[in-house]
Amino acid sequence: MIYKTKTLENNNQNILLVAKKIKAGNVIALPTETVYGLAGRFDNDLTIKKIFSIKNRPLSNPLIIHYGSIENALEDIYMDSRAKILAEKFWPGPLTIVAKAKNKLISKIATSGLDTVAIRVPSNKIALAVLNQFNLPFAAPSANRYGKISPTSAKDVFDELNGKVTTILNGGTTKFGIESTVIDISNKKTKILRHGGISEESINQLIKIHNKENNILIRSPGLSNSHYKPDKPIRINAIRPREGEAWLAFGKKPSYFKGVSLTLSEKKCLDESAKNLYKMLRLLDKKNVKSVAIQKIPEKGIGLAINDRLRRAAFIKDK
Ligand code: TXA
Ligand code: MG
């Protein structure tokens, strides 16, 4: 089915409209504080199947369920003190908790048939308003084609999914620009499955994380090494630009380089770099260059998430 994709401006009327559409089983793109999501009822298998098919995502890669309140979210999992501590500190916000699922209504297709579920309470006001309209959680992956970079504006969603979704709710540019951190507390050992908006250091101050070995994370089910890909090939950890490449700097742009260049953050701010990363990769995809070189970014704070995405973006062949 090919739709005429409509972008709605953010107002109370459209928030109600979108909440009603989701309640009725439709799939709608909307903003969160991390990236735009493709939202559908958490308990409707047909809707969830549609989300997978719009993204062309393998059914083995489960979705995150989003909630309008911390209480409602925690009610749906079997939990211990870790969930409470994390929720209290980081929700609403860009942390996703994986735990054993309690609520039998959650679509088995959304969780890829696992006995665990990934949940989060977003802090974006529009997402929260939609969730709280009918007190109904929604499942939402990032609103991009599978394997590509996530959208950080309504226009990005349009470029990714034009004709595949009916409606995009416009909430401007997203605050974090990179996906949520995914943390697994379904076992005694706490593991980070994906670096993201909440830094590992800030989690480690509260609870011990077990899975760190040379920054290689345990894989989430279905998530491949090759992911988050722009259209152009990229070269990471670059020291200086080469001819024919576009240059994505961390810090000041080099004055000697005459080619296309942008900077993630002139003042070497990691938060600003995360916010700009996907936006700038999309911009550079449109430029007349063969490839993009990205200056080395420090492996700390949200830099861990940036480097994780860049390694996957640069990964050529999946095992
Ligand atoms: O910031 C975000 O998390 C955005 C916004 C829209 O909320 N969503 C997002 O969703 O990035 P998605 O589907 O693109 O990524 C979800 C990640 C995947 O890596 C998936 O494998 C993992 O969460 N995941 C989901 N359920 C899981 C589970 N039960 N166990 C382990 N990993 C799980
Ligand atoms: Mg995604």
mmCIF file of C-alpha atoms and ligand atoms in Angstrom:
data_model
loop_
_atom_site.group_PDB
_atom_site.id
_atom_site.type_symbol
_atom_site.label_atom_id
_atom_site.label_comp_id
_atom_site.label_asym_id
_atom_site.label_seq_id
_atom_site.Cartn_x
_atom_site.Cartn_y
_atom_site.Cartn_z
ATOM 1 C CA MET A 1 0.000 0.000 0.000
ATOM 2 C CA ILE A 2 1.310 3.471 -0.882
ATOM 3 C CA TYR A 3 0.014 6.344 1.245
ATOM 4 C CA LYS A 4 0.045 10.077 0.774
ATOM 5 C CA THR A 5 2.170 10.903 3.833
ATOM 6 C CA LYS A 6 0.909 13.911 5.804
ATOM 7 C CA THR A 7 2.966 15.904 8.326
ATOM 8 C CA LEU A 8 0.864 17.386 11.135
ATOM 9 C CA GLU A 9 1.914 20.401 13.155
ATOM 10 C CA ASN A 10 2.146 20.049 16.910
ATOM 11 C CA ASN A 11 -1.015 21.276 18.641
ATOM 12 C CA ASN A 12 -3.525 19.826 21.110
ATOM 13 C CA GLN A 13 -5.981 18.902 18.401
ATOM 14 C CA ASN A 14 -3.378 16.927 16.446
ATOM 15 C CA ILE A 15 -2.063 15.227 19.598
ATOM 16 C CA LEU A 16 -5.614 14.018 20.294
ATOM 17 C CA LEU A 17 -6.010 12.959 16.667
ATOM 18 C CA VAL A 18 -2.775 10.965 16.737
ATOM 19 C CA ALA A 19 -3.696 9.333 20.072
ATOM 20 C CA LYS A 20 -7.067 8.332 18.596
ATOM 21 C CA LYS A 21 -5.432 6.938 15.473
ATOM 22 C CA ILE A 22 -3.001 4.876 17.581
ATOM 23 C CA LYS A 23 -5.886 3.651 19.753
ATOM 24 C CA ALA A 24 -7.700 2.552 16.596
ATOM 25 C CA GLY A 25 -4.696 0.439 15.527
ATOM 26 C CA ASN A 26 -2.904 2.775 13.103
ATOM 27 C CA VAL A 27 0.859 3.297 12.906
ATOM 28 C CA ILE A 28 1.998 6.924 13.326
ATOM 29 C CA ALA A 29 5.444 8.568 13.325
ATOM 30 C CA LEU A 30 6.069 10.943 16.237
ATOM 31 C CA PRO A 31 8.913 12.611 18.116
ATOM 32 C CA THR A 32 10.615 11.385 21.266
ATOM 33 C CA GLU A 33 13.515 13.149 22.982
ATOM 34 C CA THR A 34 15.985 10.721 21.350
ATOM 35 C CA VAL A 35 14.846 10.123 17.761
ATOM 36 C CA TYR A 36 11.474 9.901 15.975
ATOM 37 C CA GLY A 37 9.545 6.698 16.596
ATOM 38 C CA LEU A 38 7.038 4.651 14.594
ATOM 39 C CA ALA A 39 4.278 4.109 17.136
ATOM 40 C CA GLY A 40 1.500 1.525 17.312
ATOM 41 C CA ARG A 41 -0.657 -0.135 19.998
ATOM 42 C CA PHE A 42 1.424 -2.380 22.262
ATOM 43 C CA ASP A 43 -1.261 -5.080 22.317
ATOM 44 C CA ASN A 44 -2.288 -5.363 18.669
ATOM 45 C CA ASP A 45 -0.427 -8.027 16.668
ATOM 46 C CA LEU A 46 -1.623 -6.708 13.300
ATOM 47 C CA THR A 47 -0.429 -3.190 14.095
ATOM 48 C CA ILE A 48 2.924 -4.487 15.343
ATOM 49 C CA LYS A 49 3.359 -6.601 12.191
ATOM 50 C CA LYS A 50 2.695 -3.458 10.178
ATOM 51 C CA ILE A 51 5.467 -1.593 12.060
ATOM 52 C CA PHE A 52 7.945 -4.369 11.202
ATOM 53 C CA SER A 53 6.850 -4.398 7.581
ATOM 54 C CA ILE A 54 7.031 -0.585 7.149
ATOM 55 C CA LYS A 55 10.643 -0.679 8.398
ATOM 56 C CA ASN A 56 11.463 -3.939 6.640
ATOM 57 C CA ARG A 57 12.800 -5.072 10.017
ATOM 58 C CA PRO A 58 13.393 -8.751 10.832
ATOM 59 C CA LEU A 59 10.776 -10.108 13.271
ATOM 60 C CA SER A 60 13.649 -11.372 15.441
ATOM 61 C CA ASN A 61 14.539 -7.805 16.515
ATOM 62 C CA PRO A 62 12.090 -6.804 19.305
ATOM 63 C CA LEU A 63 10.553 -3.359 19.863
ATOM 64 C CA ILE A 64 10.554 -0.986 22.855
ATOM 65 C CA ILE A 65 7.224 -0.399 24.635
ATOM 66 C CA HIS A 66 6.744 3.266 25.650
ATOM 67 C CA TYR A 67 4.694 4.317 28.684
ATOM 68 C CA GLY A 68 3.207 7.617 29.862
ATOM 69 C CA SER A 69 4.034 7.010 33.529
ATOM 70 C CA ILE A 70 6.744 5.293 35.552
ATOM 71 C CA GLU A 71 4.143 3.416 37.609
ATOM 72 C CA ASN A 72 2.453 1.919 34.550
ATOM 73 C CA ALA A 73 5.778 0.925 33.045
ATOM 74 C CA LEU A 74 7.088 -0.829 36.162
ATOM 75 C CA GLU A 75 3.770 -2.661 36.628
ATOM 76 C CA ASP A 76 4.389 -4.535 33.387
ATOM 77 C CA ILE A 77 7.686 -6.191 34.408
ATOM 78 C CA TYR A 78 8.990 -8.473 37.143
ATOM 79 C CA MET A 79 11.471 -6.260 38.878
ATOM 80 C CA ASP A 80 13.880 -5.787 41.727
ATOM 81 C CA SER A 81 15.517 -2.736 43.276
ATOM 82 C CA ARG A 82 17.557 -2.089 40.121
ATOM 83 C CA ALA A 83 14.465 -1.167 38.086
ATOM 84 C CA LYS A 84 13.244 1.178 40.818
ATOM 85 C CA ILE A 85 16.624 2.882 41.170
ATOM 86 C CA LEU A 86 17.047 3.338 37.418
ATOM 87 C CA ALA A 87 13.466 4.494 36.843
ATOM 88 C CA GLU A 88 13.622 6.991 39.673
ATOM 89 C CA LYS A 89 16.849 8.506 38.423
ATOM 90 C CA PHE A 90 16.468 8.391 34.630
ATOM 91 C CA TRP A 91 12.742 8.340 33.775
ATOM 92 C CA PRO A 92 11.197 10.079 32.011
ATOM 93 C CA GLY A 93 14.226 9.986 29.726
ATOM 94 C CA PRO A 94 16.436 8.069 27.279
ATOM 95 C CA LEU A 95 16.906 4.812 29.194
ATOM 96 C CA THR A 96 15.302 1.540 28.098
ATOM 97 C CA ILE A 97 15.062 -1.266 30.653
ATOM 98 C CA VAL A 98 14.904 -4.918 29.543
ATOM 99 C CA ALA A 99 13.282 -7.175 32.146
ATOM 100 C CA LYS A 100 11.041 -10.259 32.372
ATOM 101 C CA ALA A 101 7.606 -9.345 31.027
ATOM 102 C CA LYS A 102 4.598 -9.550 33.335
ATOM 103 C CA ASN A 103 1.757 -8.049 31.295
ATOM 104 C CA LYS A 104 0.325 -10.801 29.077
ATOM 105 C CA LEU A 105 -1.352 -8.225 26.817
ATOM 106 C CA ILE A 106 1.974 -7.100 25.323
ATOM 107 C CA SER A 107 2.104 -8.374 21.746
ATOM 108 C CA LYS A 108 4.354 -11.440 21.424
ATOM 109 C CA ILE A 109 5.352 -10.137 18.013
ATOM 110 C CA ALA A 110 6.617 -6.892 19.575
ATOM 111 C CA THR A 111 8.861 -8.887 21.936
ATOM 112 C CA SER A 112 9.891 -11.376 19.231
ATOM 113 C CA GLY A 113 8.457 -14.162 21.386
ATOM 114 C CA LEU A 114 11.009 -13.572 24.184
ATOM 115 C CA ASP A 115 10.023 -13.715 27.851
ATOM 116 C CA THR A 116 11.621 -10.279 28.318
ATOM 117 C CA VAL A 117 10.353 -6.852 27.260
ATOM 118 C CA ALA A 118 12.105 -3.518 26.669
ATOM 119 C CA ILE A 119 10.298 -0.578 28.273
ATOM 120 C CA ARG A 120 10.843 3.135 28.657
ATOM 121 C CA VAL A 121 9.099 6.376 29.661
ATOM 122 C CA PRO A 122 10.097 9.089 27.182
ATOM 123 C CA SER A 123 10.543 12.677 28.348
ATOM 124 C CA ASN A 124 9.408 14.356 25.138
ATOM 125 C CA LYS A 125 6.259 16.343 25.943
ATOM 126 C CA ILE A 126 4.471 15.405 22.708
ATOM 127 C CA ALA A 127 5.157 11.683 23.133
ATOM 128 C CA LEU A 128 3.986 11.876 26.757
ATOM 129 C CA ALA A 129 0.842 13.782 25.786
ATOM 130 C CA VAL A 130 -0.040 11.127 23.192
ATOM 131 C CA LEU A 131 0.646 8.306 25.683
ATOM 132 C CA ASN A 132 -1.407 9.923 28.439
ATOM 133 C CA GLN A 133 -4.433 10.775 26.285
ATOM 134 C CA PHE A 134 -5.876 7.272 26.737
ATOM 135 C CA ASN A 135 -3.324 5.865 29.160
ATOM 136 C CA LEU A 136 -2.287 3.415 26.453
ATOM 137 C CA PRO A 137 1.353 2.308 25.933
ATOM 138 C CA PHE A 138 2.706 2.106 22.394
ATOM 139 C CA ALA A 139 5.453 0.053 20.818
ATOM 140 C CA ALA A 140 7.859 2.206 18.830
ATOM 141 C CA PRO A 141 11.104 1.490 17.006
ATOM 142 C CA SER A 142 13.003 4.364 15.419
ATOM 143 C CA ALA A 143 11.134 5.659 12.338
ATOM 144 C CA ASN A 144 13.710 4.679 9.712
ATOM 145 C CA ARG A 145 14.164 1.878 7.215
ATOM 146 C CA TYR A 146 15.902 -1.080 8.872
ATOM 147 C CA GLY A 147 19.673 -0.675 9.066
ATOM 148 C CA LYS A 148 19.669 3.043 8.261
ATOM 149 C CA ILE A 149 20.259 6.003 10.570
ATOM 150 C CA SER A 150 17.442 7.184 12.825
ATOM 151 C CA PRO A 151 15.445 10.330 12.008
ATOM 152 C CA THR A 152 15.871 13.393 14.210
ATOM 153 C CA SER A 153 13.275 15.619 12.492
ATOM 154 C CA ALA A 154 9.882 15.217 10.829
ATOM 155 C CA LYS A 155 11.547 15.907 7.479
ATOM 156 C CA ASP A 156 13.986 13.008 8.076
ATOM 157 C CA VAL A 157 11.024 10.695 8.751
ATOM 158 C CA PHE A 158 9.411 11.911 5.530
ATOM 159 C CA ASP A 159 12.616 11.190 3.580
ATOM 160 C CA GLU A 160 12.829 7.709 5.159
ATOM 161 C CA LEU A 161 9.208 6.604 4.997
ATOM 162 C CA ASN A 162 7.360 8.775 2.471
ATOM 163 C CA GLY A 163 4.473 6.705 1.097
ATOM 164 C CA LYS A 164 4.869 4.061 3.817
ATOM 165 C CA VAL A 165 3.211 5.939 6.707
ATOM 166 C CA THR A 166 0.014 7.969 6.679
ATOM 167 C CA THR A 167 0.949 10.513 9.335
ATOM 168 C CA ILE A 168 3.992 12.187 10.890
ATOM 169 C CA LEU A 169 3.514 14.386 13.953
ATOM 170 C CA ASN A 170 6.033 17.230 13.778
ATOM 171 C CA GLY A 171 7.855 17.956 17.027
ATOM 172 C CA GLY A 172 10.869 19.782 15.604
ATOM 173 C CA THR A 173 14.422 18.539 16.091
ATOM 174 C CA THR A 174 14.919 15.905 18.798
ATOM 175 C CA LYS A 175 16.844 16.877 21.929
ATOM 176 C CA PHE A 176 19.378 14.030 22.179
ATOM 177 C CA GLY A 177 19.679 13.033 18.501
ATOM 178 C CA ILE A 178 20.767 9.490 19.394
ATOM 179 C CA GLU A 179 18.748 6.500 20.646
ATOM 180 C CA SER A 180 18.136 5.498 24.264
ATOM 181 C CA THR A 181 20.600 3.420 26.277
ATOM 182 C CA VAL A 182 19.314 -0.174 26.558
ATOM 183 C CA ILE A 183 20.077 -1.912 29.873
ATOM 184 C CA ASP A 184 19.227 -5.542 30.627
ATOM 185 C CA ILE A 185 18.249 -6.385 34.223
ATOM 186 C CA SER A 186 16.455 -9.640 33.374
ATOM 187 C CA ASN A 187 19.320 -11.584 35.020
ATOM 188 C CA LYS A 188 21.415 -11.066 38.146
ATOM 189 C CA LYS A 189 24.137 -9.560 35.988
ATOM 190 C CA THR A 190 23.255 -6.100 34.691
ATOM 191 C CA LYS A 191 24.274 -5.547 31.086
ATOM 192 C CA ILE A 192 24.222 -2.589 28.757
ATOM 193 C CA LEU A 193 22.948 -3.828 25.374
ATOM 194 C CA ARG A 194 23.188 -0.493 23.576
ATOM 195 C CA HIS A 195 24.932 2.734 24.526
ATOM 196 C CA GLY A 196 22.751 5.825 24.163
ATOM 197 C CA GLY A 197 21.429 9.005 25.713
ATOM 198 C CA ILE A 198 22.229 8.017 29.326
ATOM 199 C CA SER A 199 25.947 7.494 29.879
ATOM 200 C CA GLU A 200 27.375 4.287 31.275
ATOM 201 C CA GLU A 201 29.294 6.295 33.887
ATOM 202 C CA SER A 202 26.086 7.780 35.302
ATOM 203 C CA ILE A 203 24.465 4.306 35.518
ATOM 204 C CA ASN A 204 27.573 2.818 37.117
ATOM 205 C CA GLN A 205 27.331 5.349 39.928
ATOM 206 C CA LEU A 206 24.057 3.700 40.967
ATOM 207 C CA ILE A 207 24.361 0.021 40.022
ATOM 208 C CA LYS A 208 27.183 -2.214 38.903
ATOM 209 C CA ILE A 209 27.378 -3.074 35.203
ATOM 210 C CA HIS A 210 28.910 -6.431 34.317
ATOM 211 C CA ASN A 211 29.405 -6.720 30.589
ATOM 212 C CA LYS A 212 32.241 -4.409 29.664
ATOM 213 C CA GLU A 213 35.085 -5.827 27.619
ATOM 214 C CA ASN A 214 36.864 -3.469 25.238
ATOM 215 C CA ASN A 215 33.621 -1.641 24.523
ATOM 216 C CA ILE A 216 32.156 -4.678 22.773
ATOM 217 C CA LEU A 217 28.596 -5.143 23.977
ATOM 218 C CA ILE A 218 26.563 -8.308 24.262
ATOM 219 C CA ARG A 219 24.261 -8.242 21.253
ATOM 220 C CA SER A 220 20.601 -7.452 21.515
ATOM 221 C CA PRO A 221 18.560 -10.105 19.710
ATOM 222 C CA GLY A 222 18.328 -9.295 16.022
ATOM 223 C CA LEU A 223 20.599 -6.258 16.112
ATOM 224 C CA SER A 224 23.388 -6.751 13.580
ATOM 225 C CA ASN A 225 26.934 -5.400 13.554
ATOM 226 C CA SER A 226 26.097 -3.514 10.404
ATOM 227 C CA HIS A 227 23.468 -0.904 11.255
ATOM 228 C CA TYR A 228 22.827 2.840 11.518
ATOM 229 C CA LYS A 229 24.151 3.268 7.999
ATOM 230 C CA PRO A 230 24.204 6.463 5.965
ATOM 231 C CA ASP A 231 24.122 5.989 2.162
ATOM 232 C CA LYS A 232 27.776 7.004 1.679
ATOM 233 C CA PRO A 233 30.665 4.808 2.885
ATOM 234 C CA ILE A 234 32.312 6.204 6.009
ATOM 235 C CA ARG A 235 35.830 6.131 7.449
ATOM 236 C CA ILE A 236 35.997 6.397 11.223
ATOM 237 C CA ASN A 237 38.674 7.446 13.742
ATOM 238 C CA ALA A 238 40.143 9.635 11.000
ATOM 239 C CA ILE A 239 43.053 11.932 11.778
ATOM 240 C CA ARG A 240 42.849 14.166 8.694
ATOM 241 C CA PRO A 241 40.700 14.354 5.534
ATOM 242 C CA ARG A 242 41.766 12.869 2.208
ATOM 243 C CA GLU A 243 40.958 14.202 -1.225
ATOM 244 C CA GLY A 244 37.454 13.346 -2.471
ATOM 245 C CA GLU A 245 36.120 12.766 1.038
ATOM 246 C CA ALA A 246 33.799 14.957 3.027
ATOM 247 C CA TRP A 247 35.151 15.753 6.501
ATOM 248 C CA LEU A 248 33.081 15.573 9.666
ATOM 249 C CA ALA A 249 35.161 17.213 12.360
ATOM 250 C CA PHE A 250 35.075 16.912 16.137
ATOM 251 C CA GLY A 251 36.336 20.385 17.020
ATOM 252 C CA LYS A 252 37.344 23.084 14.578
ATOM 253 C CA LYS A 253 37.199 22.459 10.821
ATOM 254 C CA PRO A 254 40.702 22.400 9.280
ATOM 255 C CA SER A 255 41.396 25.635 7.394
ATOM 256 C CA TYR A 256 43.708 23.892 4.888
ATOM 257 C CA PHE A 257 40.979 21.513 3.657
ATOM 258 C CA LYS A 258 39.132 22.832 0.629
ATOM 259 C CA GLY A 259 36.557 20.019 0.343
ATOM 260 C CA VAL A 260 33.125 19.715 1.970
ATOM 261 C CA SER A 261 33.418 19.874 5.746
ATOM 262 C CA LEU A 262 31.146 20.156 8.776
ATOM 263 C CA THR A 263 31.793 19.961 12.490
ATOM 264 C CA LEU A 264 29.868 17.882 15.027
ATOM 265 C CA SER A 265 30.867 20.395 17.678
ATOM 266 C CA GLU A 266 33.345 23.226 17.331
ATOM 267 C CA LYS A 267 33.901 23.244 21.101
ATOM 268 C CA LYS A 268 34.277 19.436 21.273
ATOM 269 C CA CYS A 269 31.072 18.953 23.261
ATOM 270 C CA LEU A 270 29.949 15.299 23.152
ATOM 271 C CA ASP A 271 26.250 16.063 23.795
ATOM 272 C CA GLU A 272 26.216 18.534 20.926
ATOM 273 C CA SER A 273 28.000 15.967 18.737
ATOM 274 C CA ALA A 274 25.381 13.297 19.482
ATOM 275 C CA LYS A 275 22.623 15.741 18.647
ATOM 276 C CA ASN A 276 24.273 16.635 15.334
ATOM 277 C CA LEU A 277 25.535 13.189 14.289
ATOM 278 C CA TYR A 278 22.607 11.783 12.273
ATOM 279 C CA LYS A 279 21.562 15.212 11.010
ATOM 280 C CA MET A 280 25.019 15.833 9.566
ATOM 281 C CA LEU A 281 25.407 12.340 8.123
ATOM 282 C CA ARG A 282 22.117 12.909 6.307
ATOM 283 C CA LEU A 283 23.365 16.291 5.041
ATOM 284 C CA LEU A 284 26.621 14.761 3.807
ATOM 285 C CA ASP A 285 24.729 11.958 2.054
ATOM 286 C CA LYS A 286 23.320 14.651 -0.233
ATOM 287 C CA LYS A 287 26.732 16.152 -1.091
ATOM 288 C CA ASN A 288 28.736 15.333 -4.161
ATOM 289 C CA VAL A 289 31.462 13.295 -2.441
ATOM 290 C CA LYS A 290 32.446 9.617 -2.601
ATOM 291 C CA SER A 291 32.741 9.029 1.116
ATOM 292 C CA VAL A 292 32.747 10.682 4.522
ATOM 293 C CA ALA A 293 35.629 10.684 7.017
ATOM 294 C CA ILE A 294 34.831 11.279 10.675
ATOM 295 C CA GLN A 295 37.388 12.614 13.115
ATOM 296 C CA LYS A 296 38.180 10.469 16.156
ATOM 297 C CA ILE A 297 35.721 10.966 19.010
ATOM 298 C CA PRO A 298 36.588 10.280 22.683
ATOM 299 C CA GLU A 299 35.284 7.002 24.180
ATOM 300 C CA LYS A 300 33.541 8.513 27.180
ATOM 301 C CA GLY A 301 30.076 9.711 28.172
ATOM 302 C CA ILE A 302 27.717 9.808 25.187
ATOM 303 C CA GLY A 303 30.861 9.398 23.048
ATOM 304 C CA LEU A 304 30.483 5.630 23.689
ATOM 305 C CA ALA A 305 27.097 5.739 21.947
ATOM 306 C CA ILE A 306 28.446 7.858 19.083
ATOM 307 C CA ASN A 307 31.376 5.480 18.529
ATOM 308 C CA ASP A 308 29.102 2.422 18.737
ATOM 309 C CA ARG A 309 26.888 3.843 15.981
ATOM 310 C CA LEU A 310 29.886 4.835 13.872
ATOM 311 C CA ARG A 311 31.503 1.396 14.164
ATOM 312 C CA ARG A 312 28.281 -0.233 12.982
ATOM 313 C CA ALA A 313 27.904 2.344 10.216
ATOM 314 C CA ALA A 314 31.428 1.567 9.005
ATOM 315 C CA PHE A 315 30.996 -2.220 9.323
ATOM 316 C CA ILE A 316 31.044 -3.745 5.856
ATOM 317 C CA LYS A 317 30.074 -7.397 6.213
ATOM 318 C CA ASP A 318 27.993 -8.957 8.972
ATOM 319 C CA LYS A 319 28.984 -12.404 10.211
HETATM 320 O O1 TXA B 1 15.517 6.025 21.687
HETATM 321 C C1 TXA B 1 14.970 4.962 21.370
HETATM 322 O O2 TXA B 1 15.126 3.927 22.010
HETATM 323 C C2 TXA B 1 14.076 5.000 20.142
HETATM 324 C C3 TXA B 1 12.838 5.850 20.442
HETATM 325 C C4 TXA B 1 11.842 5.842 19.327
HETATM 326 O O3 TXA B 1 12.263 5.424 21.642
HETATM 327 N N1 TXA B 1 13.696 3.676 19.778
HETATM 328 C C5 TXA B 1 14.571 2.774 19.250
HETATM 329 O O4 TXA B 1 13.992 1.576 18.964
HETATM 330 O O5 TXA B 1 15.740 3.019 19.056
HETATM 331 P P1 TXA B 1 14.683 0.468 18.047
HETATM 332 O O6 TXA B 1 13.636 -0.526 17.800
HETATM 333 O O7 TXA B 1 15.267 1.123 16.856
HETATM 334 O O8 TXA B 1 15.771 -0.164 18.980
HETATM 335 C C6 TXA B 1 15.374 -0.991 20.061
HETATM 336 C C7 TXA B 1 16.545 -1.774 20.574
HETATM 337 C C8 TXA B 1 17.004 -2.801 19.574
HETATM 338 O O9 TXA B 1 18.411 -2.844 19.569
HETATM 339 C C9 TXA B 1 16.425 -4.098 20.131
HETATM 340 O O10 TXA B 1 17.170 -5.235 19.752
HETATM 341 C C10 TXA B 1 16.479 -3.830 21.627
HETATM 342 O O11 TXA B 1 16.134 -2.465 21.753
HETATM 343 N N2 TXA B 1 15.481 -4.662 22.356
HETATM 344 C C11 TXA B 1 14.143 -4.557 22.338
HETATM 345 N N3 TXA B 1 13.566 -5.501 23.100
HETATM 346 C C12 TXA B 1 14.566 -6.223 23.633
HETATM 347 C C13 TXA B 1 14.622 -7.358 24.505
HETATM 348 N N4 TXA B 1 13.518 -7.952 24.983
HETATM 349 N N5 TXA B 1 15.844 -7.831 24.833
HETATM 350 C C14 TXA B 1 16.960 -7.244 24.364
HETATM 351 N N6 TXA B 1 16.990 -6.182 23.524
HETATM 352 C C15 TXA B 1 15.801 -5.686 23.158
HETATM 353 MG MG MG B 2 16.418 1.673 15.291
#
